[in-house]
Tab-separated table of C-alpha atoms in Angstrom:
chain	number	residue	atom	x	y	z
A	26	UNK	CA	0.000	0.000	0.000
A	27	UNK	CA	1.117	3.582	-0.627
A	28	UNK	CA	2.371	5.636	2.317
A	29	UNK	CA	0.823	8.646	4.060
A	30	UNK	CA	3.930	10.607	5.094
A	31	UNK	CA	2.111	13.785	6.164
A	32	UNK	CA	-0.630	11.966	8.056
A	33	UNK	CA	1.848	9.636	9.736
A	34	UNK	CA	4.169	12.505	10.618
A	35	UNK	CA	1.409	14.529	12.272
A	36	UNK	CA	0.078	11.535	14.197
A	37	UNK	CA	3.562	10.620	15.429
A	38	UNK	CA	4.218	14.168	16.572
A	39	UNK	CA	0.995	14.299	18.571
A	40	UNK	CA	1.687	10.919	20.184
A	41	UNK	CA	5.289	11.760	21.123
A	42	UNK	CA	4.851	15.352	22.298
A	43	UNK	CA	4.829	15.677	26.098
A	44	UNK	CA	4.538	19.445	26.479
A	45	UNK	CA	3.572	22.181	24.026
A	46	UNK	CA	4.886	25.651	24.782
A	47	UNK	CA	4.313	26.961	21.286
A	48	UNK	CA	1.365	27.967	19.132
A	49	UNK	CA	-1.480	27.210	18.533
A	50	UNK	CA	-3.076	28.427	21.728
A	51	UNK	CA	-5.580	25.591	22.065
A	52	UNK	CA	-2.678	23.213	22.962
A	53	UNK	CA	-3.587	20.081	21.027
A	54	UNK	CA	-7.320	20.634	21.356
A	55	UNK	CA	-7.507	21.129	25.125
A	56	UNK	CA	-8.843	24.644	24.585
A	57	UNK	CA	-11.910	23.200	22.901
A	58	UNK	CA	-12.360	20.369	25.384
A	59	UNK	CA	-12.409	22.791	28.341
A	60	UNK	CA	-16.042	23.892	27.796
A	61	UNK	CA	-19.297	22.142	26.887
A	62	UNK	CA	-19.793	24.107	23.677
A	63	UNK	CA	-16.152	23.538	22.748
A	64	UNK	CA	-16.534	19.785	23.236
A	65	UNK	CA	-19.604	19.790	21.012
A	66	UNK	CA	-17.762	21.752	18.312
A	67	UNK	CA	-14.733	19.424	18.517
A	68	UNK	CA	-16.973	16.381	18.230
A	69	UNK	CA	-18.556	17.674	15.046
A	70	UNK	CA	-15.550	19.435	13.548
A	71	UNK	CA	-15.287	17.259	10.428
A	72	UNK	CA	-18.997	17.748	9.807
A	73	UNK	CA	-18.408	21.504	10.020
A	74	UNK	CA	-16.411	21.471	6.778
A	75	UNK	CA	-19.251	22.977	4.793
A	76	UNK	CA	-19.722	25.785	2.320
A	77	UNK	CA	-22.205	28.650	1.867
A	78	UNK	CA	-25.293	26.462	1.921
A	79	UNK	CA	-28.821	27.513	2.753
A	80	UNK	CA	-29.155	28.568	6.382
A	81	UNK	CA	-25.559	29.723	6.720
A	82	UNK	CA	-23.909	32.951	5.540
A	83	UNK	CA	-21.335	34.351	3.103
A	84	UNK	CA	-18.095	35.750	4.558
A	85	UNK	CA	-17.768	38.168	1.623
A	86	UNK	CA	-21.323	39.451	2.006
A	87	UNK	CA	-22.177	38.713	5.614
A	88	UNK	CA	-25.837	39.233	6.470
A	89	UNK	CA	-26.574	36.426	8.944
A	90	UNK	CA	-24.597	34.368	11.448
A	91	UNK	CA	-21.171	35.616	10.274
A	92	UNK	CA	-22.311	39.226	10.541
A	93	UNK	CA	-23.609	38.549	14.044
A	94	UNK	CA	-20.392	36.796	15.088
A	95	UNK	CA	-18.187	39.583	13.688
A	96	UNK	CA	-20.406	42.089	15.479
A	97	UNK	CA	-19.792	40.328	18.798
A	98	UNK	CA	-16.052	40.302	18.038
A	99	UNK	CA	-16.102	44.044	17.320
A	100	UNK	CA	-18.068	44.685	20.493
A	101	UNK	CA	-15.615	42.697	22.634
A	102	UNK	CA	-12.510	44.456	21.290
A	103	UNK	CA	-14.334	47.816	20.989
A	104	UNK	CA	-13.540	48.398	17.317
A	105	UNK	CA	-15.668	50.176	14.710
A	106	UNK	CA	-15.565	47.058	12.528
A	107	UNK	CA	-13.973	43.611	12.857
A	108	UNK	CA	-13.459	40.792	10.366
A	109	UNK	CA	-12.652	37.094	10.508
A	110	UNK	CA	-9.560	36.303	8.432
A	111	UNK	CA	-9.248	32.779	7.026
A	112	UNK	CA	-5.918	33.462	5.278
A	113	UNK	CA	-4.047	34.290	8.466
A	114	UNK	CA	-2.497	37.536	9.652
A	115	UNK	CA	-0.605	37.768	6.369
A	116	UNK	CA	-3.864	38.641	4.621
A	117	UNK	CA	-4.698	41.138	7.365
A	118	UNK	CA	-1.360	42.907	7.012
A	119	UNK	CA	-1.902	43.200	3.269
A	120	UNK	CA	-5.431	44.538	3.808
A	121	UNK	CA	-4.118	47.190	6.228
A	122	UNK	CA	-1.403	48.346	3.861
A	123	UNK	CA	-3.598	48.493	0.773
A	124	UNK	CA	-6.499	50.179	2.605
A	125	UNK	CA	-4.499	52.964	4.231
A	126	UNK	CA	-1.822	53.670	1.600
A	127	UNK	CA	-1.464	54.475	-2.090
A	128	UNK	CA	1.310	53.652	-4.548
A	129	UNK	CA	4.338	55.858	-3.975
A	130	UNK	CA	3.387	56.800	-0.404
A	131	UNK	CA	6.112	57.192	2.143
A	132	UNK	CA	5.654	55.058	5.267
A	133	UNK	CA	7.605	54.758	8.535
A	134	UNK	CA	8.228	51.097	9.361
A	135	UNK	CA	9.402	49.234	12.449
A	136	UNK	CA	12.407	47.214	11.290
A	137	UNK	CA	11.261	44.311	13.469
A	138	UNK	CA	8.235	43.442	11.318
A	139	UNK	CA	6.973	40.187	9.852
A	140	UNK	CA	7.947	39.435	6.255
A	141	UNK	CA	4.302	39.869	5.165
A	142	UNK	CA	4.654	43.581	6.001
A	143	UNK	CA	7.724	43.823	3.766
A	144	UNK	CA	5.915	41.935	1.008
A	145	UNK	CA	2.986	44.337	1.318
A	146	UNK	CA	5.348	47.308	1.006
A	147	UNK	CA	6.669	45.841	-2.244
A	148	UNK	CA	3.242	44.959	-3.651
A	149	UNK	CA	1.850	48.419	-2.841
A	150	UNK	CA	5.013	50.087	-4.233
A	151	UNK	CA	5.673	52.115	-1.095
A	152	UNK	CA	8.757	54.054	-0.031
A	153	UNK	CA	9.662	52.817	3.463
A	154	UNK	CA	11.608	54.706	6.110
A	155	UNK	CA	12.886	52.050	8.507
A	156	UNK	CA	13.289	52.651	12.224
A	157	UNK	CA	15.760	50.429	14.063
A	158	UNK	CA	15.252	48.693	17.379
A	159	UNK	CA	16.823	49.203	20.753
A	160	UNK	CA	18.690	46.066	21.836
A	161	UNK	CA	18.838	44.706	25.363
A	162	UNK	CA	22.544	44.229	26.062
A	163	UNK	CA	22.199	41.548	28.717
A	164	UNK	CA	19.597	39.429	26.934
A	165	UNK	CA	20.878	40.270	23.442
A	166	UNK	CA	17.440	40.751	21.882
A	167	UNK	CA	15.436	43.540	20.199
A	168	UNK	CA	13.270	45.388	22.699
A	169	UNK	CA	11.239	47.878	20.664
A	170	UNK	CA	11.541	50.664	18.129
A	171	UNK	CA	14.135	53.249	19.071
A	172	UNK	CA	11.825	56.099	20.134
A	173	UNK	CA	14.406	58.817	19.482
A	174	UNK	CA	14.995	57.419	16.024
A	175	UNK	CA	11.229	57.287	15.469
A	176	UNK	CA	10.857	60.945	16.479
A	177	UNK	CA	13.585	61.921	14.013
A	178	UNK	CA	11.950	59.856	11.273
A	179	UNK	CA	8.648	61.667	11.840
A	180	UNK	CA	10.300	65.103	11.936
A	181	UNK	CA	12.243	64.435	8.738
A	182	UNK	CA	9.339	62.808	6.901
A	183	UNK	CA	6.249	64.871	7.658
A	184	UNK	CA	4.800	63.644	4.358
A	185	UNK	CA	4.746	60.013	5.537
A	186	UNK	CA	1.221	58.619	5.547
A	187	UNK	CA	1.493	55.932	8.227
A	188	UNK	CA	3.559	54.181	10.863
A	189	UNK	CA	3.614	50.373	10.689
A	190	UNK	CA	4.820	48.442	13.721
A	191	UNK	CA	4.711	45.157	15.613
A	192	UNK	CA	3.002	44.995	19.038
A	193	UNK	CA	4.168	42.922	20.818
A	194	UNK	CA	7.351	41.609	19.217
A	195	UNK	CA	8.253	37.910	19.061
A	196	UNK	CA	9.621	38.067	22.606
A	197	UNK	CA	6.326	39.311	24.051
A	198	UNK	CA	7.624	42.854	24.575
A	199	UNK	CA	5.006	45.558	24.051
A	200	UNK	CA	6.331	49.004	23.107
A	201	UNK	CA	4.833	52.326	24.222
A	202	UNK	CA	2.076	52.180	21.616
A	203	UNK	CA	-0.003	54.891	23.288
A	204	UNK	CA	2.832	57.395	22.808
A	205	UNK	CA	3.381	56.280	19.217
A	206	UNK	CA	-0.299	56.687	18.289
A	207	UNK	CA	-0.283	60.147	19.903
A	208	UNK	CA	2.774	61.171	17.856
A	209	UNK	CA	1.164	59.805	14.685
A	210	UNK	CA	-2.120	61.651	15.188
A	211	UNK	CA	-0.270	64.929	15.727
A	212	UNK	CA	1.245	64.431	12.284
A	213	UNK	CA	-1.868	63.074	10.491
A	214	UNK	CA	-0.401	59.596	10.070
A	215	UNK	CA	-2.236	56.309	10.342
A	216	UNK	CA	-1.014	53.678	12.801
A	217	UNK	CA	-1.169	50.129	11.426
A	218	UNK	CA	-0.338	47.401	13.939
A	219	UNK	CA	0.649	43.806	13.395
A	220	UNK	CA	-0.469	42.432	16.764
A	221	UNK	CA	-0.212	38.797	15.746
A	222	UNK	CA	1.001	37.805	19.227
A	223	UNK	CA	-1.415	40.059	21.143
A	224	UNK	CA	-4.945	38.683	20.700
A	225	UNK	CA	-5.108	37.958	24.454
A	226	UNK	CA	-3.908	41.413	25.491
A	227	UNK	CA	-6.354	43.362	27.642
A	228	UNK	CA	-8.137	40.191	28.765
A	229	UNK	CA	-6.541	40.459	32.220
A	230	UNK	CA	-5.273	43.476	34.163
A	231	UNK	CA	-1.781	41.947	34.461
A	232	UNK	CA	-1.424	41.789	30.686
A	233	UNK	CA	-0.594	44.777	28.457
A	234	UNK	CA	-3.487	46.696	26.880
A	235	UNK	CA	-4.523	45.532	23.432
A	236	UNK	CA	-3.600	47.636	20.409
A	237	UNK	CA	-7.207	48.541	19.603
A	238	UNK	CA	-7.655	50.281	22.958
A	239	UNK	CA	-4.425	52.259	22.482
A	240	UNK	CA	-5.610	54.179	19.427
A	241	UNK	CA	-4.296	52.243	16.433
A	242	UNK	CA	-6.293	52.776	13.232
A	243	UNK	CA	-6.104	49.142	12.116
A	244	UNK	CA	-4.959	46.066	14.028
A	245	UNK	CA	-4.343	42.459	12.984
A	246	UNK	CA	-4.372	39.685	15.610
A	247	UNK	CA	-3.502	36.014	15.123
A	248	UNK	CA	-6.087	34.447	17.407
A	249	UNK	CA	-4.578	31.007	16.746
A	250	UNK	CA	-1.273	31.966	18.387
A	251	UNK	CA	-2.590	32.461	21.924
A	252	UNK	CA	-6.342	31.708	21.902
A	253	UNK	CA	-8.309	28.474	21.295
A	254	UNK	CA	-8.629	28.815	17.535
A	255	UNK	CA	-7.312	26.899	14.524
A	256	UNK	CA	-4.016	27.687	12.839
A	257	UNK	CA	-4.422	30.184	9.977
A	258	UNK	CA	-7.169	32.155	11.766
A	259	UNK	CA	-6.877	35.856	12.595
A	260	UNK	CA	-8.884	38.964	13.393
A	261	UNK	CA	-8.809	42.347	11.642
A	262	UNK	CA	-9.999	45.330	13.705
A	263	UNK	CA	-10.693	48.805	12.289
A	264	UNK	CA	-11.096	51.817	14.577
A	265	UNK	CA	-10.909	54.536	11.919
A	266	UNK	CA	-14.268	54.871	10.131
A	267	UNK	CA	-12.576	56.334	7.026
A	268	UNK	CA	-10.882	52.989	6.375
A	269	UNK	CA	-13.881	50.659	6.721
A	270	UNK	CA	-15.058	50.713	3.087
A	271	UNK	CA	-11.569	50.331	1.630
A	272	UNK	CA	-10.807	47.526	4.048
A	273	UNK	CA	-14.007	45.764	2.982
A	274	UNK	CA	-12.876	45.933	-0.668
A	275	UNK	CA	-9.389	44.565	0.010
A	276	UNK	CA	-10.784	42.014	2.445
A	277	UNK	CA	-12.564	40.412	-0.513
A	278	UNK	CA	-9.344	40.392	-2.553
A	279	UNK	CA	-6.980	38.914	0.033
A	280	UNK	CA	-9.296	36.284	1.527
A	281	UNK	CA	-10.351	33.031	-0.065
A	282	UNK	CA	-13.763	32.850	-1.720
A	283	UNK	CA	-14.052	29.367	-0.188
A	284	UNK	CA	-13.644	30.198	3.513
A	285	UNK	CA	-13.537	27.337	5.984
A	286	UNK	CA	-16.503	27.231	8.358
A	287	UNK	CA	-14.314	25.195	10.711
A	288	UNK	CA	-11.929	28.153	10.828
A	289	UNK	CA	-14.674	30.702	11.312
A	290	UNK	CA	-16.415	28.667	14.005
A	291	UNK	CA	-13.126	28.350	15.905
A	292	UNK	CA	-12.630	32.136	15.720
A	293	UNK	CA	-16.106	32.686	17.119
A	294	UNK	CA	-15.330	30.178	19.884
A	295	UNK	CA	-12.035	31.914	20.741
A	296	UNK	CA	-13.891	35.193	21.293
A	297	UNK	CA	-16.574	33.393	23.304
A	298	UNK	CA	-13.959	31.734	25.499
A	299	UNK	CA	-11.965	34.825	26.461
A	300	UNK	CA	-15.121	36.894	26.912
A	301	UNK	CA	-16.660	34.391	29.326
A	302	UNK	CA	-13.669	32.642	30.904
A	303	UNK	CA	-10.721	34.952	30.202
A	304	UNK	CA	-10.380	36.602	33.610
A	305	UNK	CA	-10.312	33.401	35.642
A	306	UNK	CA	-8.285	31.322	33.197
A	307	UNK	CA	-5.604	33.983	32.723
A	308	UNK	CA	-5.396	34.566	36.474
A	309	UNK	CA	-4.641	30.871	36.897
A	310	UNK	CA	-2.159	30.880	34.009
A	311	UNK	CA	-0.244	33.932	35.240
A	312	UNK	CA	-0.024	32.384	38.712
A	313	UNK	CA	1.428	29.197	37.217
A	314	UNK	CA	3.889	31.179	35.110
A	315	UNK	CA	5.060	33.140	38.150
A	316	UNK	CA	5.365	30.036	40.335
A	317	UNK	CA	7.592	28.131	37.913
A	318	UNK	CA	9.524	31.206	36.872
A	319	UNK	CA	10.745	31.500	40.461
A	320	UNK	CA	11.723	27.824	40.482
A	321	UNK	CA	13.582	28.068	37.171
A	322	UNK	CA	15.447	31.206	38.255
A	323	UNK	CA	17.155	29.172	40.967
A	324	UNK	CA	19.051	27.305	38.250
A	325	UNK	CA	22.317	29.244	38.126
A	326	UNK	CA	22.892	28.991	34.368
A	327	UNK	CA	19.774	30.845	33.170
A	328	UNK	CA	17.715	33.967	33.716
A	329	UNK	CA	14.175	34.891	32.627
A	330	UNK	CA	13.191	38.274	31.194
A	331	UNK	CA	11.093	40.331	33.618
A	332	UNK	CA	9.496	43.768	33.723
A	333	UNK	CA	12.374	45.079	35.850
A	334	UNK	CA	14.738	44.294	32.965
A	335	UNK	CA	12.758	46.656	30.698
A	336	UNK	CA	12.504	49.674	32.979
A	337	UNK	CA	14.525	52.116	30.872
A	338	UNK	CA	12.727	51.107	27.659
A	339	UNK	CA	9.157	52.059	28.705
A	340	UNK	CA	7.878	48.660	27.572
A	341	UNK	CA	5.513	46.073	29.028
A	342	UNK	CA	6.059	42.330	29.084
A	343	UNK	CA	3.639	39.531	28.336
A	344	UNK	CA	3.309	37.549	31.573
A	345	UNK	CA	2.183	34.455	29.656
A	346	UNK	CA	5.494	33.643	28.022
A	347	UNK	CA	9.060	33.005	29.100
A	348	UNK	CA	12.096	34.467	27.417
A	349	UNK	CA	14.873	32.319	28.880
A	350	UNK	CA	18.403	33.639	28.466
A	351	UNK	CA	21.453	31.473	29.160
A	352	UNK	CA	24.617	32.522	30.950
A	353	UNK	CA	28.223	31.506	30.294
A	354	UNK	CA	27.886	31.450	26.486
A	355	UNK	CA	25.385	28.578	26.432
A	356	UNK	CA	23.825	28.205	22.968
A	357	UNK	CA	20.040	28.554	23.077
A	358	UNK	CA	19.813	26.655	19.786
A	359	UNK	CA	21.494	23.627	21.345
A	360	UNK	CA	19.182	23.927	24.340
A	361	UNK	CA	16.216	23.980	21.951
A	362	UNK	CA	17.399	20.690	20.445
A	363	UNK	CA	17.772	19.252	23.939
A	364	UNK	CA	14.176	20.205	24.772
A	365	UNK	CA	12.939	18.616	21.556
A	366	UNK	CA	14.726	15.371	22.373
A	367	UNK	CA	12.806	15.436	25.639
A	368	UNK	CA	9.529	15.954	23.739
A	369	UNK	CA	9.108	19.610	24.734
A	370	UNK	CA	8.160	21.995	21.958
A	371	UNK	CA	9.265	25.605	22.415
A	372	UNK	CA	8.097	28.435	20.182
A	373	UNK	CA	11.535	29.526	18.960
A	374	UNK	CA	15.145	30.177	19.838
A	375	UNK	CA	17.771	32.605	18.696
A	376	UNK	CA	21.441	32.215	19.583
A	377	UNK	CA	20.887	33.475	23.110
A	378	UNK	CA	17.243	32.979	24.143
A	379	UNK	CA	14.430	30.467	24.065
A	380	UNK	CA	10.831	31.670	23.865
A	381	UNK	CA	8.017	29.623	25.393
A	382	UNK	CA	4.383	30.617	24.775
A	383	UNK	CA	1.792	29.489	27.317
A	384	UNK	CA	-1.985	29.558	27.224
A	385	UNK	CA	-4.673	28.717	29.798
A	386	UNK	CA	-4.626	25.160	28.478
A	387	UNK	CA	-1.107	24.326	29.607
A	388	UNK	CA	-1.241	22.158	32.723
A	389	UNK	CA	0.819	22.358	35.899
A	390	UNK	CA	2.172	18.917	35.007
A	391	UNK	CA	3.687	20.420	31.852
A	392	UNK	CA	5.305	23.234	33.831
A	393	UNK	CA	6.696	20.732	36.306
A	394	UNK	CA	8.056	18.559	33.492
A	395	UNK	CA	9.699	21.617	31.930
A	396	UNK	CA	11.401	22.389	35.237
A	397	UNK	CA	12.607	18.812	35.638
A	398	UNK	CA	14.077	18.693	32.132
A	399	UNK	CA	15.922	21.978	32.692
A	400	UNK	CA	17.163	20.783	36.078
A	401	UNK	CA	18.822	17.753	34.443
A	402	UNK	CA	20.201	19.636	31.443
A	403	UNK	CA	23.921	19.033	30.711
A	404	UNK	CA	24.382	22.729	30.005
A	405	UNK	CA	28.205	22.566	29.951
A	406	UNK	CA	27.922	20.604	26.700
A	407	UNK	CA	26.092	23.495	24.994
A	408	UNK	CA	28.862	26.085	25.092
A	409	UNK	CA	29.515	28.439	22.123
A	410	UNK	CA	32.423	30.771	21.471
A	411	UNK	CA	32.523	34.541	20.848
A	412	UNK	CA	29.053	35.850	21.543
A	413	UNK	CA	28.759	39.427	20.219
A	414	UNK	CA	25.888	41.832	20.789
A	415	UNK	CA	23.887	41.663	17.570
A	416	UNK	CA	22.773	45.274	17.522
A	417	UNK	CA	23.333	46.838	14.129
A	418	UNK	CA	22.170	49.958	12.356
A	419	UNK	CA	19.656	50.070	9.517
A	420	UNK	CA	21.693	50.122	6.262
A	421	UNK	CA	21.433	52.966	3.777
A	422	UNK	CA	18.669	52.531	1.174
A	423	UNK	CA	19.443	53.373	-2.461
A	424	UNK	CA	16.216	52.327	-4.195
A	425	UNK	CA	12.736	51.340	-3.018
A	426	UNK	CA	12.214	47.596	-2.489
A	427	UNK	CA	9.635	47.304	-5.289
A	428	UNK	CA	12.083	48.832	-7.787
A	429	UNK	CA	14.508	45.956	-7.233
A	430	UNK	CA	12.101	43.518	-8.888
A	431	UNK	CA	12.901	44.844	-12.374
A	432	UNK	CA	16.662	45.180	-11.908
A	433	UNK	CA	19.302	42.805	-13.263
A	434	UNK	CA	20.882	40.738	-10.508
A	435	UNK	CA	23.745	38.319	-10.027
A	436	UNK	CA	25.053	36.066	-7.270
A	437	UNK	CA	28.458	36.841	-5.776
A	438	UNK	CA	30.375	35.578	-2.749
A	439	UNK	CA	29.324	37.282	0.467
A	440	UNK	CA	32.888	38.385	1.254
A	441	UNK	CA	33.012	40.238	-2.104
A	442	UNK	CA	29.668	42.013	-1.709
A	443	UNK	CA	30.670	45.085	0.334
A	444	UNK	CA	29.617	48.291	-1.408
A	445	UNK	CA	27.043	46.591	-3.657
A	446	UNK	CA	23.256	47.007	-3.522
A	447	UNK	CA	21.374	44.074	-2.061
A	448	UNK	CA	19.079	42.362	-4.571
A	449	UNK	CA	17.060	40.213	-2.183
A	450	UNK	CA	16.175	40.707	1.471
A	451	UNK	CA	18.464	38.899	3.930
A	452	UNK	CA	16.569	37.609	6.953
A	453	UNK	CA	17.894	35.190	9.593
A	454	UNK	CA	15.142	32.952	10.924
A	455	UNK	CA	14.700	32.935	13.795
A	456	UNK	CA	14.333	35.687	14.886
A	457	UNK	CA	13.134	37.003	11.500
A	458	UNK	CA	14.463	40.565	11.783
A	459	UNK	CA	16.025	41.647	8.452
A	460	UNK	CA	19.732	42.346	8.266
A	461	UNK	CA	19.362	43.802	4.779
A	462	UNK	CA	16.348	44.732	2.690
A	463	UNK	CA	16.392	44.635	-1.092
A	464	UNK	CA	17.693	47.982	-2.344
A	465	UNK	CA	19.989	48.643	0.638
A	466	UNK	CA	23.771	49.024	0.690
A	467	UNK	CA	25.740	45.976	1.782
A	468	UNK	CA	28.331	47.154	4.308
A	469	UNK	CA	30.974	45.346	6.369
A	470	UNK	CA	28.817	45.299	9.489
A	471	UNK	CA	25.997	43.522	7.646
A	472	UNK	CA	28.444	40.990	6.165
A	473	UNK	CA	29.879	40.234	9.607
A	474	UNK	CA	26.420	39.655	11.077
A	475	UNK	CA	25.390	37.394	8.165
A	476	UNK	CA	28.534	35.316	8.579
A	477	UNK	CA	28.007	35.023	12.307
A	478	UNK	CA	24.485	33.626	11.846
A	479	UNK	CA	25.702	31.187	9.222
A	480	UNK	CA	28.597	29.995	11.386
A	481	UNK	CA	26.097	29.226	14.138
A	482	UNK	CA	23.838	27.225	11.803
A	483	UNK	CA	20.978	29.740	11.748
A	484	UNK	CA	19.005	29.672	8.501
A	485	UNK	CA	19.532	32.954	6.624
A	486	UNK	CA	16.813	33.508	4.041
A	487	UNK	CA	18.220	35.113	0.884
A	488	UNK	CA	21.650	33.455	1.064
A	489	UNK	CA	22.432	30.658	-1.396
A	490	UNK	CA	25.496	28.546	-0.541
A	491	UNK	CA	27.434	31.556	0.791
A	492	UNK	CA	26.368	33.683	-2.194
A	493	UNK	CA	24.298	36.860	-2.016
A	494	UNK	CA	22.233	38.459	-4.770
A	495	UNK	CA	23.307	41.976	-5.830
A	496	UNK	CA	21.862	44.535	-8.245
A	497	UNK	CA	23.560	45.966	-11.308
A	498	UNK	CA	22.980	49.724	-11.157
């Protein structure tokens, strides 16, 4: 008989996994099995794979149950209009960019954005002004946009139409969004927020406020990352009435005409869950996180990011995730592999930190198992040499990213690329923050950082066998 590699692979993963500290937020279905209505939905989920039949509704012309469900979503998050997205936050980011901006517009962009933002900038033919991030020297990670650099960008580009940023970033760090929206409004700029990791924000008083409540004009949230919803499901929230009609038009373009009712039902359930059970469940989760954070901190080879570590940056931290940093030049990537061998799935690692995402559906047994595995870790075997601070400036841009598409390009050795114009964006993953964007000058600092990632076996998107693509000007 023929094989089923994908089916068998998924089934094996589920059987072997002991603890899930990564997305999706429902944690292998436990988020659905925690309520009566969730159990009923889970039991009928295959039957829910239906289309726009009589008695249901049409996502692209909602007049019935979808309209009602989106209305409840909008009411909960206090937006002017909210949409279910079946093509993930990528589609929401594209909708935001196309709704708020026109071809040729100048836009101020957080350098620490998801690649879908950069793709949207290219597709919409925008002229981006990138703002770099402040780096935490002890944890060696990006904290948030450099606010002084942002102020200068606004002052020098009064004709910019919007500010695009990430809130929170991949490490669960939420920047001072209230200040940013205030600065934007003073200069008649839209604020477009990729809040993929912040759908649970505002649910509990110990969590940061959500981006909708802080004055952003449009916000995208990946409900599947932290809430009980299926992968590929997201919310789009609009608070600026002037953008509702345009967003409706682009919503129809960037979302499938065959939307999954399983997806939409799970999005409705995610809203129902946090609205009815969010306070209690997040209180319990935050208590668990705090309890085991204190236990883990007693291990002398690691530290965990806390609010006190972010004092000078005016940022808030998500209490429902751990950013674990390792002392004595311990490689977080090797630790990640160690966790996987012990059937623990973390969200991501960079060279220095591991990120664990929790939801109300993680059990105390999982936390205890995590602690036990760390306690037994042979950390002296995971040493790495020469750990620099990877804080680097935004390179000089020579042409807009969309203009690079029509230019002649060639591959050359990385060590010979200094002084050339980058032909394809260079992005180490993780963490996914670009070193170079297409159209920017390749300088020695960028080359050194690229080589360092490669030497430490981090995938660098845009590099082909130590060759980089350059543009002939």
